[in-house]
């Protein structure tokens, strides 16, 4: 049995970034950039008006200016050159013509026939100079950046059609357990409904990932074949159940016989003590305890960490925060406890129904409270760390 921190460290060193891919830029949000992005052009690419108004060859001694042209959206203003006393009608974003040393917004101009009088103005107004945002060749975004809508737009404004990113892992969920009935069918005596596959898939989807799911019998051969198939197509395999010490718990053996190297088995924690993590080449496998609450806790604490490694994410999916206990709480034993909890403001309440077989508390929880090994009688007002759950 290893401590939680050791388990996380081993996941960290064993989950290597997946081979980069090219994606159309419109599909790239949420992915991690695998290359630096350099500017392909100056931005703006030309001196640009920041207002609807008049581009003016301004001189403090001149009161009236003759309008010699109109510059509309997308016009090349190269053909226009303003001499002293001249101006051109111009709109926001359009190219400022040669000879203009200011743009006067239209609210400060009286326009009669082809003459304007300026009520308020001076040189040097409202021109976005070529390259003031960035210049060609400049690094815009570093490799490792997690693409957000704004950064996608920032890169798209350079004309990029595709981006090189670290892909999402292909994930396979295998659920084991002969006692598991299929939702939609009546249960036989001795059966319970299978719920871990849909719960783990929902958890993945809440972070933007997808998976294939498959139900497998508690039979060594069947399991071995299912594991082999999963390792063929997936980067990450999540197996639910069958990892404890029961006579029908064949997951560990099926993994070993498929050449999966055990990185750890059993962690000093509650829930989820019989957690397994292994690796075959660059592929990683979790044996998640079948108890639903253990499986989901392991997902948040460990599977997300592994996905961070595979996708090369620099920021963790879950935010850690310090919270204050709203009430006394007694933790039994010497394992790290991951507690279903509810944060309100800066305080936290431990929810009822903490058994690893029960999901009740997840309904109301918005956090996983971490009570380290050495704590037992915890008091109201004491501070602990907690992971905030996004959904
Ligand atoms: P196991 O880890 O296979 O020993 O399972 C531990 C407990 O979790 C047992 O009570 C199982 O019935 C339950 N369990 C295992 N897999 C699932 C599942 N996919 N959905 C719901 N409960 C499960
Ligand atoms: Mg089982």
CSV table of C-alpha atoms and ligand atoms in Angstrom, one decimal:
chain,number,residue,atom,x,y,z
A,1,UNK,CA,0.0,0.0,0.0
A,2,UNK,CA,1.5,3.4,-1.0
A,3,UNK,CA,0.5,6.9,0.2
A,4,UNK,CA,-1.7,9.1,-2.0
A,5,UNK,CA,1.1,11.4,-2.9
A,6,UNK,CA,3.3,8.5,-4.1
A,7,UNK,CA,0.4,7.2,-6.2
A,8,UNK,CA,-0.1,10.6,-7.8
A,9,UNK,CA,3.7,11.0,-8.4
A,10,UNK,CA,3.8,7.6,-10.2
A,11,UNK,CA,0.8,8.5,-12.4
A,12,UNK,CA,2.6,11.7,-13.2
A,13,UNK,CA,5.8,10.0,-14.3
A,14,UNK,CA,4.0,7.2,-16.2
A,15,UNK,CA,1.5,9.2,-18.3
A,16,UNK,CA,3.4,10.6,-21.2
A,17,UNK,CA,1.9,13.1,-23.7
A,18,UNK,CA,0.2,11.5,-26.7
A,19,UNK,CA,1.6,12.0,-30.1
A,20,UNK,CA,0.5,15.4,-31.5
A,21,UNK,CA,-2.1,15.8,-34.2
A,22,UNK,CA,-3.3,18.5,-36.6
A,23,UNK,CA,-6.9,19.7,-36.0
A,24,UNK,CA,-9.0,22.3,-37.9
A,25,UNK,CA,-8.8,25.4,-35.7
A,26,UNK,CA,-12.6,25.4,-35.3
A,27,UNK,CA,-12.3,22.1,-33.4
A,28,UNK,CA,-9.3,23.0,-31.3
A,29,UNK,CA,-10.9,24.7,-28.2
A,30,UNK,CA,-10.0,22.9,-25.0
A,31,UNK,CA,-7.0,21.1,-26.5
A,32,UNK,CA,-3.4,21.7,-25.5
A,33,UNK,CA,-1.2,23.5,-28.1
A,34,UNK,CA,1.7,21.3,-29.1
A,35,UNK,CA,3.8,24.0,-30.9
A,36,UNK,CA,4.5,27.7,-30.3
A,37,UNK,CA,2.5,30.0,-32.5
A,38,UNK,CA,4.3,32.7,-34.3
A,39,UNK,CA,2.7,35.7,-36.0
A,40,UNK,CA,2.4,35.3,-39.7
A,41,UNK,CA,1.8,39.0,-40.2
A,42,UNK,CA,1.9,42.4,-38.5
A,43,UNK,CA,-1.3,43.1,-36.5
A,44,UNK,CA,-2.9,45.3,-37.6
A,45,UNK,CA,-1.5,44.7,-41.0
A,46,UNK,CA,-1.9,48.4,-41.9
A,47,UNK,CA,-2.5,51.7,-40.1
A,48,UNK,CA,-6.1,51.3,-39.1
A,49,UNK,CA,-8.9,53.7,-38.1
A,50,UNK,CA,-10.2,53.1,-34.6
A,51,UNK,CA,-13.3,55.2,-35.3
A,52,UNK,CA,-16.0,56.1,-37.8
A,53,UNK,CA,-15.0,59.6,-38.9
A,54,UNK,CA,-12.5,61.4,-41.0
A,55,UNK,CA,-8.8,60.7,-41.8
A,56,UNK,CA,-7.3,64.1,-41.8
A,57,UNK,CA,-4.0,65.7,-42.9
A,58,UNK,CA,-4.2,67.8,-39.8
A,59,UNK,CA,-2.5,71.1,-39.2
A,60,UNK,CA,-3.3,73.3,-36.2
A,61,UNK,CA,-3.7,76.4,-38.4
A,62,UNK,CA,-6.3,74.9,-40.8
A,63,UNK,CA,-10.0,75.0,-39.7
A,64,UNK,CA,-11.7,73.4,-42.7
A,65,UNK,CA,-10.8,70.3,-44.7
A,66,UNK,CA,-11.9,69.1,-48.1
A,67,UNK,CA,-13.3,65.5,-48.3
A,68,UNK,CA,-11.5,64.0,-51.3
A,69,UNK,CA,-12.6,60.4,-50.9
A,70,UNK,CA,-14.3,57.6,-49.0
A,71,UNK,CA,-12.6,54.6,-47.6
A,72,UNK,CA,-15.0,51.7,-47.0
A,73,UNK,CA,-14.6,48.3,-45.5
A,74,UNK,CA,-11.9,46.3,-47.1
A,75,UNK,CA,-10.8,49.2,-49.4
A,76,UNK,CA,-7.1,49.4,-50.3
A,77,UNK,CA,-6.5,53.1,-49.5
A,78,UNK,CA,-3.1,53.1,-51.4
A,79,UNK,CA,-4.6,55.2,-54.2
A,80,UNK,CA,-5.5,58.0,-51.8
A,81,UNK,CA,-2.9,60.5,-50.5
A,82,UNK,CA,-4.0,63.5,-48.4
A,83,UNK,CA,-2.3,66.9,-48.9
A,84,UNK,CA,-2.6,69.6,-46.2
A,85,UNK,CA,-6.2,70.7,-45.9
A,86,UNK,CA,-7.6,67.4,-47.1
A,87,UNK,CA,-9.4,64.6,-45.5
A,88,UNK,CA,-11.2,61.3,-46.4
A,89,UNK,CA,-14.3,59.7,-44.9
A,90,UNK,CA,-13.3,56.6,-43.1
A,91,UNK,CA,-14.9,53.9,-40.9
A,92,UNK,CA,-13.7,51.8,-38.0
A,93,UNK,CA,-11.1,49.2,-39.0
A,94,UNK,CA,-10.4,50.7,-42.5
A,95,UNK,CA,-7.0,51.5,-43.9
A,96,UNK,CA,-5.7,55.0,-43.0
A,97,UNK,CA,-4.5,56.8,-46.2
A,98,UNK,CA,-1.1,58.3,-46.8
A,99,UNK,CA,-0.8,61.8,-45.5
A,100,UNK,CA,-3.3,61.3,-42.7
A,101,UNK,CA,-1.9,62.1,-39.3
A,102,UNK,CA,-5.2,61.8,-37.3
A,103,UNK,CA,-8.7,60.3,-37.4
A,104,UNK,CA,-11.4,62.6,-36.1
A,105,UNK,CA,-14.5,60.8,-34.9
A,106,UNK,CA,-17.6,61.9,-36.7
A,107,UNK,CA,-19.3,63.3,-33.6
A,108,UNK,CA,-16.6,66.1,-33.5
A,109,UNK,CA,-17.1,67.1,-37.2
A,110,UNK,CA,-19.6,69.3,-39.0
A,111,UNK,CA,-19.9,68.1,-42.6
A,112,UNK,CA,-21.4,70.3,-45.3
A,113,UNK,CA,-21.2,69.4,-48.9
A,114,UNK,CA,-17.6,68.2,-49.3
A,115,UNK,CA,-16.2,70.4,-46.5
A,116,UNK,CA,-15.8,69.5,-42.8
A,117,UNK,CA,-15.2,71.7,-39.8
A,118,UNK,CA,-13.6,70.0,-36.8
A,119,UNK,CA,-15.1,71.1,-33.4
A,120,UNK,CA,-12.7,69.1,-31.3
A,121,UNK,CA,-9.5,67.4,-32.5
A,122,UNK,CA,-5.7,67.3,-32.7
A,123,UNK,CA,-3.0,65.3,-34.4
A,124,UNK,CA,-2.4,61.6,-33.6
A,125,UNK,CA,-5.9,60.5,-32.7
A,126,UNK,CA,-7.6,57.2,-33.3
A,127,UNK,CA,-5.1,55.4,-35.5
A,128,UNK,CA,-4.1,51.9,-34.6
A,129,UNK,CA,-0.6,51.7,-36.0
A,130,UNK,CA,0.6,48.8,-38.1
A,131,UNK,CA,2.1,46.1,-35.9
A,132,UNK,CA,1.1,47.8,-32.6
A,133,UNK,CA,-0.6,44.5,-31.4
A,134,UNK,CA,2.3,42.3,-32.6
A,135,UNK,CA,4.7,42.0,-35.5
A,136,UNK,CA,5.4,39.2,-37.9
A,137,UNK,CA,7.6,36.5,-36.4
A,138,UNK,CA,6.7,37.4,-32.8
A,139,UNK,CA,5.7,34.5,-30.5
A,140,UNK,CA,2.0,34.8,-29.8
A,141,UNK,CA,1.3,31.8,-27.7
A,142,UNK,CA,3.6,29.2,-26.2
A,143,UNK,CA,3.4,25.4,-26.6
A,144,UNK,CA,1.4,23.9,-23.7
A,145,UNK,CA,-1.3,26.6,-23.7
A,146,UNK,CA,-4.8,25.3,-23.2
A,147,UNK,CA,-6.8,26.8,-26.1
A,148,UNK,CA,-9.8,28.9,-25.0
A,149,UNK,CA,-12.2,30.7,-27.3
A,150,UNK,CA,-10.3,33.9,-27.1
A,151,UNK,CA,-6.9,32.3,-27.9
A,152,UNK,CA,-8.5,30.4,-30.8
A,153,UNK,CA,-9.7,33.8,-32.2
A,154,UNK,CA,-6.3,35.4,-31.5
A,155,UNK,CA,-4.6,32.7,-33.6
A,156,UNK,CA,-7.3,32.6,-36.3
A,157,UNK,CA,-6.7,36.3,-36.8
A,158,UNK,CA,-3.4,35.3,-38.3
A,159,UNK,CA,-5.0,33.2,-40.9
A,160,UNK,CA,-4.3,29.7,-39.4
A,161,UNK,CA,-6.6,27.0,-40.6
A,162,UNK,CA,-5.1,24.1,-38.5
A,163,UNK,CA,-3.4,23.8,-35.2
A,164,UNK,CA,-1.0,21.2,-33.8
A,165,UNK,CA,-2.4,19.9,-30.5
A,166,UNK,CA,-2.1,17.0,-28.1
A,167,UNK,CA,-5.1,14.8,-28.9
A,168,UNK,CA,-7.7,13.6,-26.5
A,169,UNK,CA,-7.0,10.1,-25.2
A,170,UNK,CA,-9.0,7.3,-26.7
A,171,UNK,CA,-10.6,5.8,-23.6
A,172,UNK,CA,-12.2,2.4,-23.1
A,173,UNK,CA,-14.3,1.6,-20.0
A,174,UNK,CA,-14.7,-2.1,-19.1
A,175,UNK,CA,-17.2,-2.9,-16.4
A,176,UNK,CA,-17.0,-6.3,-14.7
A,177,UNK,CA,-19.4,-8.0,-12.4
A,178,UNK,CA,-21.8,-11.0,-13.0
A,179,UNK,CA,-24.2,-9.4,-10.6
A,180,UNK,CA,-24.8,-6.4,-12.8
A,181,UNK,CA,-28.1,-6.2,-14.6
A,182,UNK,CA,-28.7,-4.1,-17.7
A,183,UNK,CA,-30.6,-0.9,-17.2
A,184,UNK,CA,-33.9,-1.1,-19.1
A,185,UNK,CA,-34.4,-4.8,-18.1
A,186,UNK,CA,-36.0,-6.1,-14.9
A,187,UNK,CA,-33.5,-7.2,-12.2
A,188,UNK,CA,-33.2,-10.9,-11.2
A,189,UNK,CA,-32.9,-11.6,-7.5
A,190,UNK,CA,-29.3,-11.1,-6.6
A,191,UNK,CA,-28.7,-8.5,-9.3
A,192,UNK,CA,-28.2,-4.7,-9.1
A,193,UNK,CA,-28.2,-2.3,-12.0
A,194,UNK,CA,-24.9,-1.6,-13.6
A,195,UNK,CA,-24.2,2.1,-13.1
A,196,UNK,CA,-20.5,2.7,-13.1
A,197,UNK,CA,-20.1,2.7,-16.9
A,198,UNK,CA,-22.7,5.5,-17.3
A,199,UNK,CA,-21.3,7.4,-14.3
A,200,UNK,CA,-17.7,7.3,-15.5
A,201,UNK,CA,-18.7,8.2,-19.0
A,202,UNK,CA,-20.7,11.2,-17.5
A,203,UNK,CA,-17.7,12.2,-15.5
A,204,UNK,CA,-15.5,12.1,-18.6
A,205,UNK,CA,-18.0,14.0,-20.6
A,206,UNK,CA,-18.2,16.7,-18.0
A,207,UNK,CA,-14.5,17.4,-18.8
A,208,UNK,CA,-15.1,17.2,-22.6
A,209,UNK,CA,-13.9,13.6,-23.1
A,210,UNK,CA,-15.6,10.6,-24.5
A,211,UNK,CA,-15.2,6.8,-24.1
A,212,UNK,CA,-16.5,3.5,-25.3
A,213,UNK,CA,-18.0,1.2,-22.7
A,214,UNK,CA,-18.3,-2.6,-22.6
A,215,UNK,CA,-19.6,-5.0,-20.0
A,216,UNK,CA,-17.4,-8.1,-19.4
A,217,UNK,CA,-18.1,-11.3,-17.4
A,218,UNK,CA,-16.1,-12.2,-14.3
A,219,UNK,CA,-14.2,-14.8,-16.2
A,220,UNK,CA,-10.4,-14.7,-16.6
A,221,UNK,CA,-10.4,-15.7,-20.3
A,222,UNK,CA,-13.2,-13.4,-21.3
A,223,UNK,CA,-11.6,-10.6,-19.4
A,224,UNK,CA,-8.1,-11.2,-20.9
A,225,UNK,CA,-9.6,-11.0,-24.4
A,226,UNK,CA,-11.6,-7.8,-23.6
A,227,UNK,CA,-8.4,-6.2,-22.1
A,228,UNK,CA,-6.4,-7.2,-25.2
A,229,UNK,CA,-9.0,-5.6,-27.5
A,230,UNK,CA,-9.1,-2.5,-25.3
A,231,UNK,CA,-5.3,-2.1,-25.3
A,232,UNK,CA,-5.4,-2.3,-29.1
A,233,UNK,CA,-7.6,0.7,-29.6
A,234,UNK,CA,-7.4,2.8,-26.5
A,235,UNK,CA,-4.8,5.0,-24.9
A,236,UNK,CA,-6.4,4.6,-21.5
A,237,UNK,CA,-8.4,1.7,-20.2
A,238,UNK,CA,-10.7,2.1,-17.1
A,239,UNK,CA,-11.8,-1.2,-15.6
A,240,UNK,CA,-14.5,-1.1,-13.0
A,241,UNK,CA,-14.7,-3.8,-10.4
A,242,UNK,CA,-12.9,-7.2,-10.0
A,243,UNK,CA,-9.7,-5.6,-8.5
A,244,UNK,CA,-10.2,-6.7,-4.9
A,245,UNK,CA,-9.3,-10.0,-3.3
A,246,UNK,CA,-12.4,-12.0,-4.1
A,247,UNK,CA,-12.2,-15.4,-5.8
A,248,UNK,CA,-13.8,-13.8,-8.9
A,249,UNK,CA,-11.6,-10.7,-9.1
A,250,UNK,CA,-9.6,-11.5,-12.2
A,251,UNK,CA,-8.7,-8.0,-13.4
A,252,UNK,CA,-5.1,-7.9,-12.0
A,253,UNK,CA,-4.3,-11.3,-13.5
A,254,UNK,CA,-5.9,-10.4,-16.8
A,255,UNK,CA,-3.7,-7.3,-17.0
A,256,UNK,CA,-0.5,-9.1,-16.1
A,257,UNK,CA,-1.2,-11.7,-18.7
A,258,UNK,CA,-1.7,-9.0,-21.2
A,259,UNK,CA,1.8,-7.6,-20.5
A,260,UNK,CA,0.6,-4.6,-18.4
A,261,UNK,CA,3.2,-3.6,-15.9
A,262,UNK,CA,1.8,-2.8,-12.5
A,263,UNK,CA,2.8,0.7,-11.3
A,264,UNK,CA,0.9,0.4,-8.1
A,265,UNK,CA,-1.8,-1.5,-6.4
A,266,UNK,CA,-3.5,-0.3,-3.2
A,267,UNK,CA,-3.4,3.2,-1.9
A,268,UNK,CA,-3.6,4.4,1.7
A,269,UNK,CA,-7.0,6.0,1.2
A,270,UNK,CA,-10.7,5.7,1.8
A,271,UNK,CA,-12.6,5.1,-0.3
A,272,UNK,CA,-10.8,3.3,-3.1
A,273,UNK,CA,-8.1,1.4,-1.3
A,274,UNK,CA,-7.8,-1.4,-3.9
A,275,UNK,CA,-6.9,1.0,-6.7
A,276,UNK,CA,-4.7,-0.4,-9.5
A,277,UNK,CA,-2.6,1.5,-12.0
A,278,UNK,CA,-0.5,-0.1,-14.7
A,279,UNK,CA,1.1,0.7,-18.0
A,280,UNK,CA,1.9,-1.1,-21.2
A,281,UNK,CA,4.3,1.0,-23.3
A,282,UNK,CA,2.5,4.4,-23.5
A,283,UNK,CA,-0.9,3.0,-22.7
A,284,UNK,CA,-2.3,3.3,-19.2
A,285,UNK,CA,-4.8,1.2,-17.3
A,286,UNK,CA,-6.8,1.8,-14.1
A,287,UNK,CA,-8.4,-1.0,-12.1
A,288,UNK,CA,-11.0,1.0,-10.3
A,289,UNK,CA,-12.8,-0.5,-7.3
A,290,UNK,CA,-16.3,-1.5,-8.2
A,291,UNK,CA,-18.0,0.3,-5.3
A,292,UNK,CA,-19.5,3.3,-7.1
A,293,UNK,CA,-18.3,5.9,-4.7
A,294,UNK,CA,-14.8,4.5,-4.8
A,295,UNK,CA,-14.8,4.4,-8.5
A,296,UNK,CA,-15.9,8.1,-8.8
A,297,UNK,CA,-13.5,9.3,-6.2
A,298,UNK,CA,-10.7,7.5,-8.0
A,299,UNK,CA,-11.8,9.1,-11.2
A,300,UNK,CA,-11.5,12.6,-9.8
A,301,UNK,CA,-8.3,12.1,-7.9
A,302,UNK,CA,-6.3,9.8,-10.2
A,303,UNK,CA,-7.9,9.4,-13.7
A,304,UNK,CA,-8.0,13.1,-14.2
A,305,UNK,CA,-4.3,13.4,-13.2
A,306,UNK,CA,-3.5,10.7,-15.8
A,307,UNK,CA,-5.5,12.6,-18.5
A,308,UNK,CA,-3.6,15.7,-17.6
A,309,UNK,CA,-0.4,13.8,-18.3
A,310,UNK,CA,-1.6,12.2,-21.6
A,311,UNK,CA,-2.9,15.5,-22.9
A,312,UNK,CA,0.1,17.5,-21.6
A,313,UNK,CA,-2.1,19.9,-19.6
A,314,UNK,CA,-0.2,22.4,-17.5
A,315,UNK,CA,-3.2,23.3,-15.4
A,316,UNK,CA,-5.0,20.7,-13.3
A,317,UNK,CA,-8.7,20.0,-14.1
A,318,UNK,CA,-9.7,20.4,-10.5
A,319,UNK,CA,-9.1,23.5,-8.4
A,320,UNK,CA,-7.8,22.9,-4.9
A,321,UNK,CA,-9.0,25.3,-2.2
A,322,UNK,CA,-8.7,25.7,1.5
A,323,UNK,CA,-11.9,25.4,3.5
A,324,UNK,CA,-13.0,25.6,7.1
A,325,UNK,CA,-15.0,22.8,8.7
A,326,UNK,CA,-18.6,23.9,9.7
A,327,UNK,CA,-18.8,21.2,12.4
A,328,UNK,CA,-16.7,18.7,14.3
A,329,UNK,CA,-15.9,15.5,12.3
A,330,UNK,CA,-14.5,12.2,13.4
A,331,UNK,CA,-12.3,10.4,10.9
A,332,UNK,CA,-11.6,6.8,11.8
A,333,UNK,CA,-8.3,5.0,11.1
A,334,UNK,CA,-5.0,6.2,9.6
A,335,UNK,CA,-5.9,6.4,5.9
A,336,UNK,CA,-6.3,9.6,3.8
A,337,UNK,CA,-10.1,10.2,3.5
A,338,UNK,CA,-11.7,11.7,0.5
A,339,UNK,CA,-15.0,13.0,1.7
A,340,UNK,CA,-18.1,14.0,-0.2
A,341,UNK,CA,-18.7,17.5,0.9
A,342,UNK,CA,-20.5,20.7,0.2
A,343,UNK,CA,-18.6,24.1,0.2
A,344,UNK,CA,-20.6,27.3,0.9
A,345,UNK,CA,-18.4,30.4,0.7
A,346,UNK,CA,-15.3,29.4,2.5
A,347,UNK,CA,-16.8,26.8,4.8
A,348,UNK,CA,-17.4,23.1,4.2
A,349,UNK,CA,-20.0,20.6,5.4
A,350,UNK,CA,-19.4,16.8,5.4
A,351,UNK,CA,-22.4,15.1,3.8
A,352,UNK,CA,-24.2,12.0,5.2
A,353,UNK,CA,-24.0,8.6,3.5
A,354,UNK,CA,-20.2,8.4,3.1
A,355,UNK,CA,-20.1,4.6,2.5
A,356,UNK,CA,-18.1,3.7,-0.6
A,357,UNK,CA,-21.1,1.6,-1.8
A,358,UNK,CA,-23.5,4.7,-1.6
A,359,UNK,CA,-23.8,7.5,-4.1
A,360,UNK,CA,-26.4,9.6,-2.1
A,361,UNK,CA,-23.8,12.2,-1.0
A,362,UNK,CA,-22.6,12.9,-4.6
A,363,UNK,CA,-26.0,14.3,-5.4
A,364,UNK,CA,-25.4,17.3,-3.1
A,365,UNK,CA,-21.6,17.5,-3.1
A,366,UNK,CA,-19.7,20.1,-4.9
A,367,UNK,CA,-16.3,19.2,-3.4
A,368,UNK,CA,-14.1,16.4,-2.3
A,369,UNK,CA,-12.7,17.2,1.2
A,370,UNK,CA,-9.3,15.8,1.9
A,371,UNK,CA,-8.6,14.7,5.5
A,372,UNK,CA,-4.9,13.6,5.7
A,373,UNK,CA,-3.8,10.3,7.3
A,374,UNK,CA,-2.8,11.8,10.7
A,375,UNK,CA,-6.1,13.5,11.5
A,376,UNK,CA,-8.9,11.8,13.5
A,377,UNK,CA,-11.0,14.1,15.7
A,378,UNK,CA,-11.4,17.2,13.5
A,379,UNK,CA,-12.9,20.3,15.0
A,380,UNK,CA,-15.3,22.9,13.7
A,381,UNK,CA,-13.1,25.8,12.5
A,382,UNK,CA,-10.2,23.6,11.4
A,383,UNK,CA,-8.9,24.1,7.9
A,384,UNK,CA,-8.5,21.5,5.2
A,385,UNK,CA,-7.9,21.3,1.5
A,386,UNK,CA,-10.7,20.3,-0.9
A,387,UNK,CA,-11.1,19.8,-4.6
A,388,UNK,CA,-13.9,21.8,-6.1
A,389,UNK,CA,-16.1,19.8,-8.5
A,390,UNK,CA,-17.1,21.7,-11.5
A,391,UNK,CA,-20.5,20.1,-12.0
B,1,LIG,P1,-16.0,-5.3,-6.9
B,1,LIG,O1,-15.0,-4.3,-6.9
B,1,LIG,O2,-16.1,-6.0,-8.2
B,1,LIG,O3,-15.8,-6.3,-5.8
B,1,LIG,O4,-17.4,-4.7,-6.6
B,1,LIG,C1,-17.6,-4.0,-5.4
B,1,LIG,C2,-19.1,-3.6,-5.2
B,1,LIG,O5,-19.4,-2.6,-6.2
B,1,LIG,C3,-20.1,-4.7,-5.4
B,1,LIG,O6,-21.1,-4.5,-4.4
B,1,LIG,C4,-20.6,-4.6,-6.8
B,1,LIG,O7,-21.8,-5.1,-6.9
B,1,LIG,C5,-20.5,-3.1,-7.0
B,1,LIG,N1,-20.3,-2.8,-8.4
B,1,LIG,C6,-19.3,-3.2,-9.1
B,1,LIG,N2,-19.4,-2.8,-10.4
B,1,LIG,C7,-20.4,-2.0,-10.4
B,1,LIG,C8,-21.1,-1.3,-11.5
B,1,LIG,N3,-20.6,-1.3,-12.7
B,1,LIG,N4,-22.2,-0.6,-11.2
B,1,LIG,C9,-22.7,-0.6,-9.9
B,1,LIG,N5,-22.2,-1.3,-8.9
B,1,LIG,C10,-21.1,-2.0,-9.2
B,2,LIG,MG1,-17.0,-7.7,-8.9
